Amino acid sequence: KERKERPLHVDQVIEQLRPKLNSTPGMRAFLQNPPPIRLGGSLTKSLYQFTLMGTDTQALYSSAQSFETEMARIPGLQDVTSDLQIKSPELHVVIDRDKAASLRVTPEQIENALFDAYGPRWVSTIYAPENQYRVLLEVERAFQEDPSLLSSLYIRSAATGNLVPLTGLARMESKAGPLSINHYGQLPAITLSFNLKPGVSLGDAVTRIQDLANEKLPDTVSTAFQGAAQAFQSSLDSLWILLVVAILVVYIVLGILYESFIHPITILSGLPSAGFGALLTLYWFKLDLNIYSFVGLILLIGIVKKNAIMQIDFALDAQRNQGMSPYDAIYQGCLTRFRPIMMTTMAALLGALPIALGHGAGGEARRPLGLCVVGGLVFSQLITLYLTPVVYLYLSALQDKFQRRVRRTPTPGGVEAVSTGD
């Protein structure tokens, strides 16, 4: 249907269907809104994956079952499930090693007999004019369906030379095992999948699950997030580093441009207010801090600093060429550059407004980016015109004090020589 004809969002439809489907006895339904791009991970019943790994499969299976129960109790998670299904009947052949040793039958002989019967073993190849075919050795299908027929397998004893039935050397134990043994890398792995309740951020869920794993799981079991949860966890660390590097690069470029260590700090002083405005806007609209939001924060670095550049550039020129005091220079800079600051800010704000409103197909995904830009610009615009002049005056005073201290150089006779040059 057309977008305007859809009464509810797909997530709202899922929330309405979930209790109705799960109220049916004997059935458990899992619903998810799949992302446009799947970021790795396996296809599971729920959207996000958390994987447990370990070399000891028994400890892994028991830990996974108890951890799934604990994980389902975490507030904000729903549809918690596991790919571990210990429902497959298994027959374990337990060798009586004392009896086998007395008859001089090795475990390797028993393994080879079982592999010959059920392997199947490749014993020969039939070569045809256009193709070749493997000859596989195995017992007939009728003998593979009944576990009691294992007594029909015989192993030759090296002590007597006679054939000994398998049931005389080993006992059979019926157990239940996993339907499939999955691996992550080279380790046996169990994947627990989960969905988020409405209003719950992925960052909070990832933190709570990791804290629970550190508390409940033994040291022999290692963990890792998969798919979208893994991408979020890895990108969260790298994006903060990217943000810091972007600010550092801007500081270096401004320092080269103005040949000063002080004035780039004045120009960048408006960034905290812009970041606070962006985060406040996301909190107000109850949106997550995701990759799109970080892109918006990086865009703010380039957009917001131009307001301070316009003021500081005029003030420095007025101080050097017109001999104005720092107070008069920055005051005239605010008056003169107010109009271009407002023009450029409104142009950027109105350009990001359609993204912030989330119109169009897939607009919900890009909406955090637009809200970061709009909220950050509005808040910083109200603060920068008052904050930047104050920072400029304090840093100018600090710079003058430092320059006066540098000019005062002591002479060898102990008398200070004061430089009075420009």
Coordinates of C-alpha atoms in Angstrom, one line a residue:
K1 CA 0.0 0.0 0.0
E2 CA 1.0 3.6 -0.4
R3 CA 2.6 5.1 2.7
K4 CA -0.4 7.4 3.4
E5 CA -2.8 4.4 3.3
R6 CA -0.9 2.5 6.1
P7 CA -2.6 3.1 9.4
L8 CA 0.2 1.6 11.5
H9 CA 3.9 1.3 11.4
V10 CA 5.3 -2.2 10.9
D11 CA 6.7 -2.3 14.5
Q12 CA 3.2 -1.4 15.8
V13 CA 1.7 -4.2 13.8
I14 CA 4.3 -6.6 15.3
E15 CA 3.5 -5.5 18.8
Q16 CA -0.2 -6.1 18.2
L17 CA 0.3 -9.6 16.7
R18 CA 2.8 -10.9 19.2
P19 CA 0.4 -11.4 22.2
K20 CA -2.3 -12.8 19.9
L21 CA 0.0 -15.4 18.3
N22 CA 1.7 -16.4 21.6
S23 CA -1.7 -16.9 23.3
T24 CA -2.2 -20.0 21.1
P25 CA -1.4 -23.2 23.2
G26 CA 1.5 -25.2 21.9
M27 CA 2.9 -22.5 19.6
R28 CA 5.5 -19.8 20.0
A29 CA 5.7 -17.2 17.3
F30 CA 8.7 -14.9 16.6
L31 CA 8.2 -11.7 14.6
Q32 CA 10.8 -9.3 13.5
N33 CA 11.2 -6.3 11.2
P34 CA 14.3 -7.3 9.2
P35 CA 16.7 -4.5 8.4
P36 CA 17.3 -3.4 4.8
I37 CA 20.9 -4.6 5.0
R38 CA 21.8 -7.6 7.2
L39 CA 25.2 -7.0 8.8
G40 CA 26.5 -10.5 9.0
G41 CA 25.4 -13.0 11.7
S42 CA 23.3 -16.0 11.1
L43 CA 19.6 -16.1 10.3
T44 CA 17.8 -16.5 13.6
K45 CA 14.3 -16.3 15.0
S46 CA 15.0 -12.9 16.5
L47 CA 16.9 -9.9 15.1
Y48 CA 20.0 -9.6 17.4
Q49 CA 22.4 -12.4 18.2
F50 CA 24.7 -13.2 21.1
T51 CA 27.0 -16.2 20.7
L52 CA 28.5 -18.5 23.4
M53 CA 31.6 -20.5 22.5
G54 CA 33.7 -23.2 24.3
T55 CA 35.7 -26.3 23.8
D56 CA 33.8 -28.3 26.5
T57 CA 30.5 -29.0 24.9
Q58 CA 28.8 -30.3 28.0
A59 CA 29.7 -27.1 30.0
L60 CA 28.7 -25.0 27.0
Y61 CA 25.2 -26.7 26.7
S62 CA 24.4 -26.4 30.4
S63 CA 25.7 -22.8 30.6
A64 CA 23.6 -21.8 27.5
Q65 CA 20.4 -23.2 28.9
S66 CA 20.8 -21.5 32.2
F67 CA 22.0 -18.2 30.6
E68 CA 19.0 -18.2 28.3
T69 CA 16.7 -18.2 31.3
E70 CA 18.7 -15.4 33.0
M71 CA 18.8 -13.4 29.8
A72 CA 15.0 -13.6 29.3
R73 CA 14.7 -11.8 32.7
I74 CA 16.5 -8.7 31.5
P75 CA 14.1 -5.8 31.3
G76 CA 13.7 -4.6 27.7
L77 CA 14.4 -7.9 26.0
Q78 CA 11.8 -10.1 24.4
D79 CA 11.6 -13.2 22.1
V80 CA 14.8 -14.6 23.7
T81 CA 15.5 -18.0 22.2
S82 CA 18.4 -20.3 21.3
D83 CA 19.4 -22.5 18.4
L84 CA 20.4 -25.3 20.9
Q85 CA 17.8 -28.0 20.7
I86 CA 18.8 -31.1 22.7
K87 CA 16.1 -33.3 21.2
S88 CA 17.9 -35.6 18.9
P89 CA 18.1 -39.3 20.1
E90 CA 21.7 -40.5 20.3
L91 CA 23.2 -43.9 21.0
H92 CA 26.6 -43.8 22.8
V93 CA 28.9 -46.8 22.5
V94 CA 30.9 -47.0 25.8
I95 CA 33.8 -49.4 25.4
D96 CA 34.6 -51.8 28.3
R97 CA 38.4 -51.3 28.1
D98 CA 39.3 -54.0 30.6
K99 CA 37.3 -56.7 28.6
A100 CA 38.6 -55.3 25.3
A101 CA 42.2 -55.4 26.6
S102 CA 41.8 -59.0 27.8
L103 CA 40.7 -60.1 24.3
R104 CA 43.3 -57.8 22.7
V105 CA 40.7 -55.7 20.8
T106 CA 41.7 -52.1 20.4
P107 CA 39.4 -49.1 20.4
E108 CA 40.6 -48.4 16.9
Q109 CA 39.2 -51.7 15.7
I110 CA 35.8 -50.9 17.2
E111 CA 35.8 -47.4 15.6
N112 CA 36.7 -48.9 12.2
A113 CA 33.9 -51.5 12.5
L114 CA 31.4 -48.7 13.2
F115 CA 32.7 -46.6 10.4
D116 CA 32.5 -49.5 8.0
A117 CA 28.9 -50.1 8.9
Y118 CA 27.6 -46.6 9.2
G119 CA 30.3 -44.3 7.8
P120 CA 30.1 -45.0 4.9
R121 CA 33.6 -46.0 3.8
W122 CA 34.9 -45.3 0.3
V123 CA 36.3 -48.6 -0.8
S124 CA 36.7 -48.4 -4.5
T125 CA 36.0 -46.3 -7.7
I126 CA 34.1 -47.4 -10.8
Y127 CA 35.6 -45.6 -13.9
A128 CA 33.1 -45.1 -16.7
P129 CA 33.9 -43.6 -20.1
E130 CA 32.5 -40.2 -19.2
N131 CA 32.4 -40.2 -15.4
Q132 CA 33.6 -42.0 -12.3
Y133 CA 31.6 -43.3 -9.3
R134 CA 32.6 -44.0 -5.7
V135 CA 31.8 -47.3 -4.2
L136 CA 30.7 -46.8 -0.6
L137 CA 30.6 -49.6 2.0
E138 CA 27.7 -49.6 4.6
V139 CA 25.2 -52.1 6.1
E140 CA 21.8 -52.3 4.6
R141 CA 19.2 -49.7 5.6
A142 CA 17.2 -52.3 7.6
F143 CA 20.1 -52.7 10.0
Q144 CA 20.6 -49.0 10.4
E145 CA 17.1 -48.4 11.8
D146 CA 17.2 -50.6 14.9
P147 CA 19.9 -49.9 17.6
S148 CA 19.6 -53.4 18.9
L149 CA 21.1 -54.7 15.7
L150 CA 24.5 -53.4 16.7
S151 CA 24.9 -56.9 18.2
S152 CA 25.3 -58.1 14.7
L153 CA 28.6 -56.4 14.4
Y154 CA 31.7 -58.5 15.2
I155 CA 35.3 -57.6 15.8
R156 CA 38.1 -60.1 15.5
S157 CA 40.1 -60.8 18.7
A158 CA 43.9 -60.8 18.4
A159 CA 44.1 -63.1 21.4
T160 CA 41.9 -66.0 20.1
G161 CA 41.4 -65.2 16.5
N162 CA 37.7 -65.5 16.9
L163 CA 35.0 -63.0 16.2
V164 CA 33.6 -61.2 19.2
P165 CA 30.2 -59.4 19.1
L166 CA 30.3 -55.7 19.8
T167 CA 27.8 -56.0 22.6
G168 CA 30.4 -58.2 24.4
L169 CA 33.0 -55.4 24.3
A170 CA 30.8 -52.3 24.9
R171 CA 27.5 -51.2 26.3
M172 CA 24.9 -49.0 24.6
E173 CA 23.5 -45.8 26.3
S174 CA 20.6 -43.9 24.8
K175 CA 20.8 -40.2 25.3
A176 CA 19.4 -37.0 23.8
G177 CA 21.8 -34.7 21.9
P178 CA 21.6 -31.5 19.9
L179 CA 19.9 -31.5 16.5
S180 CA 22.9 -29.7 15.0
I181 CA 26.3 -28.6 16.3
N182 CA 27.1 -25.1 15.1
H183 CA 30.5 -23.6 15.1
Y184 CA 31.9 -20.0 15.3
G185 CA 35.4 -20.1 13.9
Q186 CA 36.7 -23.5 15.1
L187 CA 34.8 -23.7 18.3
P188 CA 31.4 -25.2 19.1
A189 CA 28.9 -22.3 19.5
I190 CA 25.4 -21.6 20.6
T191 CA 23.6 -18.5 19.4
L192 CA 21.0 -16.8 21.6
S193 CA 18.8 -14.3 19.7
F194 CA 16.6 -11.6 21.1
N195 CA 14.5 -8.6 20.2
L196 CA 14.1 -5.3 21.9
K197 CA 10.9 -3.9 23.5
P198 CA 9.6 -0.6 22.2
G199 CA 11.7 2.3 23.5
V200 CA 14.7 0.2 24.5
S201 CA 18.0 1.2 23.0
L202 CA 20.4 -1.4 21.6
G203 CA 23.3 0.1 23.6
D204 CA 21.6 -0.5 26.9
A205 CA 20.7 -4.1 25.9
V206 CA 24.2 -4.9 24.8
T207 CA 25.7 -3.5 28.1
R208 CA 23.2 -5.5 30.3
I209 CA 23.8 -8.7 28.4
Q210 CA 27.6 -8.4 28.6
D211 CA 27.4 -7.6 32.3
L212 CA 25.2 -10.7 32.9
A213 CA 27.6 -12.8 30.9
N214 CA 30.6 -11.7 32.9
E215 CA 28.7 -12.5 36.1
K216 CA 27.0 -15.8 35.3
L217 CA 29.1 -17.6 32.6
P218 CA 32.2 -19.7 33.6
D219 CA 35.7 -18.9 32.3
T220 CA 35.6 -21.8 29.8
V221 CA 32.8 -20.1 27.9
S222 CA 33.6 -17.1 25.7
T223 CA 31.1 -14.7 24.2
A224 CA 30.6 -12.4 21.2
F225 CA 27.8 -10.4 19.6
Q226 CA 26.9 -11.1 16.0
G227 CA 25.1 -9.3 13.2
A228 CA 23.7 -5.8 14.0
A229 CA 24.6 -6.0 17.7
Q230 CA 28.3 -6.7 16.8
A231 CA 28.3 -3.9 14.3
F232 CA 26.9 -1.5 16.9
Q233 CA 29.4 -2.6 19.6
S234 CA 32.4 -2.2 17.3
S235 CA 31.2 1.0 15.7
L236 CA 30.4 2.6 19.0
D237 CA 34.1 2.6 20.0
S238 CA 35.5 3.6 16.6
L239 CA 33.0 6.4 16.1
W240 CA 34.0 8.2 19.3
I241 CA 37.6 8.0 18.1
L242 CA 36.5 9.3 14.7
L243 CA 34.8 12.2 16.4
V244 CA 37.9 13.1 18.5
V245 CA 40.1 12.8 15.4
A246 CA 37.8 15.1 13.4
I247 CA 38.0 17.8 16.1
L248 CA 41.8 17.4 16.3
V249 CA 42.2 17.8 12.6
V250 CA 40.0 20.9 12.6
Y251 CA 42.1 22.3 15.4
I252 CA 45.4 21.7 13.5
V253 CA 44.0 23.3 10.3
L254 CA 42.7 26.4 12.2
G255 CA 46.0 26.6 14.1
I256 CA 47.9 26.7 10.7
L257 CA 45.4 29.2 9.3
Y258 CA 45.6 31.7 12.2
E259 CA 49.2 30.8 13.3
S260 CA 48.0 30.5 16.9
F261 CA 47.4 27.9 19.5
I262 CA 44.8 30.0 21.3
H263 CA 42.2 31.1 18.7
P264 CA 41.4 27.6 17.4
I265 CA 40.2 26.9 20.9
T266 CA 38.0 30.0 20.7
I267 CA 36.5 28.8 17.4
L268 CA 35.9 25.3 18.7
S269 CA 34.3 26.5 22.0
G270 CA 30.8 26.3 20.4
L271 CA 31.1 22.6 19.7
P272 CA 30.0 21.4 23.2
S273 CA 26.8 23.5 23.0
A274 CA 26.1 22.0 19.6
G275 CA 26.7 18.5 20.7
F276 CA 24.5 19.0 23.8
G277 CA 21.7 20.4 21.6
A278 CA 21.9 17.4 19.3
L279 CA 21.8 14.9 22.1
L280 CA 19.0 16.8 23.9
T281 CA 17.0 16.7 20.6
L282 CA 17.5 12.9 20.3
Y283 CA 16.4 12.4 23.9
W284 CA 13.4 14.6 23.4
F285 CA 12.2 12.6 20.3
K286 CA 13.2 9.3 22.1
L287 CA 15.7 8.2 19.3
D288 CA 18.9 6.2 19.7
L289 CA 22.4 7.5 19.3
N290 CA 23.2 5.4 16.2
I291 CA 25.5 5.6 13.2
Y292 CA 23.3 8.3 11.5
S293 CA 23.4 10.3 14.7
F294 CA 27.2 10.2 14.7
V295 CA 27.3 11.4 11.1
G296 CA 25.1 14.3 12.2
L297 CA 27.5 15.1 15.1
I298 CA 30.5 15.1 12.7
L299 CA 28.5 17.4 10.3
L300 CA 27.9 19.8 13.2
I301 CA 31.7 20.2 13.7
G302 CA 32.0 21.7 10.2
I303 CA 28.8 23.8 10.3
V304 CA 28.9 25.2 13.8
K305 CA 32.6 26.4 13.8
K306 CA 31.9 28.7 10.8
N307 CA 29.9 31.0 13.1
A308 CA 32.9 31.5 15.4
I309 CA 35.3 31.8 12.4
M310 CA 33.2 34.7 11.0
Q311 CA 33.4 36.5 14.4
I312 CA 37.0 35.7 15.2
D313 CA 38.3 36.5 11.7
F314 CA 36.8 40.0 11.9
A315 CA 38.0 40.6 15.4
L316 CA 41.6 39.7 14.7
D317 CA 41.6 41.8 11.6
A318 CA 40.2 44.8 13.6
Q319 CA 42.8 44.4 16.3
R320 CA 45.8 44.1 14.0
N321 CA 44.9 46.7 11.3
Q322 CA 42.6 49.1 13.2
G323 CA 44.1 49.0 16.6
M324 CA 40.9 48.1 18.4
S325 CA 40.8 46.6 21.9
P326 CA 39.7 42.9 22.1
Y327 CA 36.4 44.0 23.6
D328 CA 35.6 46.5 20.8
A329 CA 36.9 44.2 18.1
I330 CA 34.7 41.2 19.1
Y331 CA 31.7 43.5 19.7
Q332 CA 31.9 44.9 16.2
G333 CA 32.5 41.4 14.8
C334 CA 29.2 40.2 16.3
L335 CA 27.3 43.2 14.9
T336 CA 28.9 43.0 11.5
R337 CA 28.8 39.3 11.0
F338 CA 25.4 38.7 12.6
R339 CA 23.5 38.7 9.2
P340 CA 25.8 36.3 7.3
I341 CA 25.8 34.0 10.4
M342 CA 22.1 33.9 10.5
M343 CA 21.9 33.4 6.7
T344 CA 24.3 30.4 6.6
T345 CA 22.7 28.8 9.7
M346 CA 19.2 29.1 8.4
A347 CA 20.3 27.6 5.1
A348 CA 21.9 24.6 6.7
L349 CA 19.0 24.2 9.2
L350 CA 16.3 24.3 6.5
G351 CA 18.3 22.0 4.3
A352 CA 18.4 19.4 7.1
L353 CA 14.7 19.9 8.1
P354 CA 13.2 17.4 5.5
I355 CA 15.6 14.7 6.8
A356 CA 14.6 15.6 10.4
L357 CA 10.9 15.2 9.6
G358 CA 11.5 11.7 8.2
H359 CA 9.5 12.1 5.0
G360 CA 9.8 9.5 2.2
A361 CA 10.5 5.8 2.1
G362 CA 13.1 4.9 4.7
G363 CA 13.0 8.3 6.2
E364 CA 12.9 6.9 9.8
A365 CA 16.4 5.6 9.4
R366 CA 17.8 9.0 8.4
R367 CA 15.8 11.0 10.8
P368 CA 18.4 11.0 13.7
L369 CA 20.9 12.6 11.3
G370 CA 18.5 15.5 10.5
L371 CA 17.5 15.9 14.1
C372 CA 21.1 16.1 15.3
V373 CA 21.9 18.8 12.7
V374 CA 18.7 20.8 13.4
G375 CA 18.8 20.5 17.2
G376 CA 22.5 21.3 17.3
L377 CA 22.2 24.3 15.1
V378 CA 19.3 25.8 17.0
F379 CA 20.8 25.4 20.4
S380 CA 24.3 26.5 19.4
Q381 CA 22.9 29.5 17.5
L382 CA 21.3 30.7 20.7
I383 CA 24.6 30.2 22.7
T384 CA 27.4 30.9 20.3
L385 CA 26.7 34.6 19.8
Y386 CA 27.1 35.0 23.6
L387 CA 29.6 32.3 24.4
T388 CA 32.2 32.9 21.7
P389 CA 32.9 36.6 22.6
V390 CA 33.3 35.7 26.2
V391 CA 35.8 33.0 25.4
Y392 CA 37.6 35.3 23.0
L393 CA 38.1 38.0 25.6
Y394 CA 39.4 35.5 28.3
L395 CA 41.8 33.8 25.9
S396 CA 42.9 37.2 24.5
A397 CA 43.7 38.3 28.0
L398 CA 45.6 35.1 28.7
Q399 CA 47.5 35.5 25.5
D400 CA 48.5 39.1 26.3
K401 CA 49.6 38.0 29.8
F402 CA 51.7 35.2 28.3
Q403 CA 53.3 37.5 25.8
R404 CA 54.2 40.1 28.4
R405 CA 55.8 37.5 30.5
V406 CA 57.9 36.3 27.5
R407 CA 59.0 39.8 26.8
R408 CA 60.5 40.3 30.3
T409 CA 63.9 38.6 30.0
P410 CA 66.5 38.8 32.9
T411 CA 70.0 40.2 32.0
P412 CA 73.3 38.7 33.3
G413 CA 73.5 41.5 36.0
G414 CA 70.2 40.6 37.5
V415 CA 68.3 43.6 35.9
E416 CA 65.2 42.8 33.9
A417 CA 65.1 44.2 30.4
V418 CA 61.6 44.9 29.1
S419 CA 61.0 44.9 25.4
T420 CA 58.7 47.7 24.3
G421 CA 58.6 46.9 20.6
D422 CA 55.4 46.0 18.7

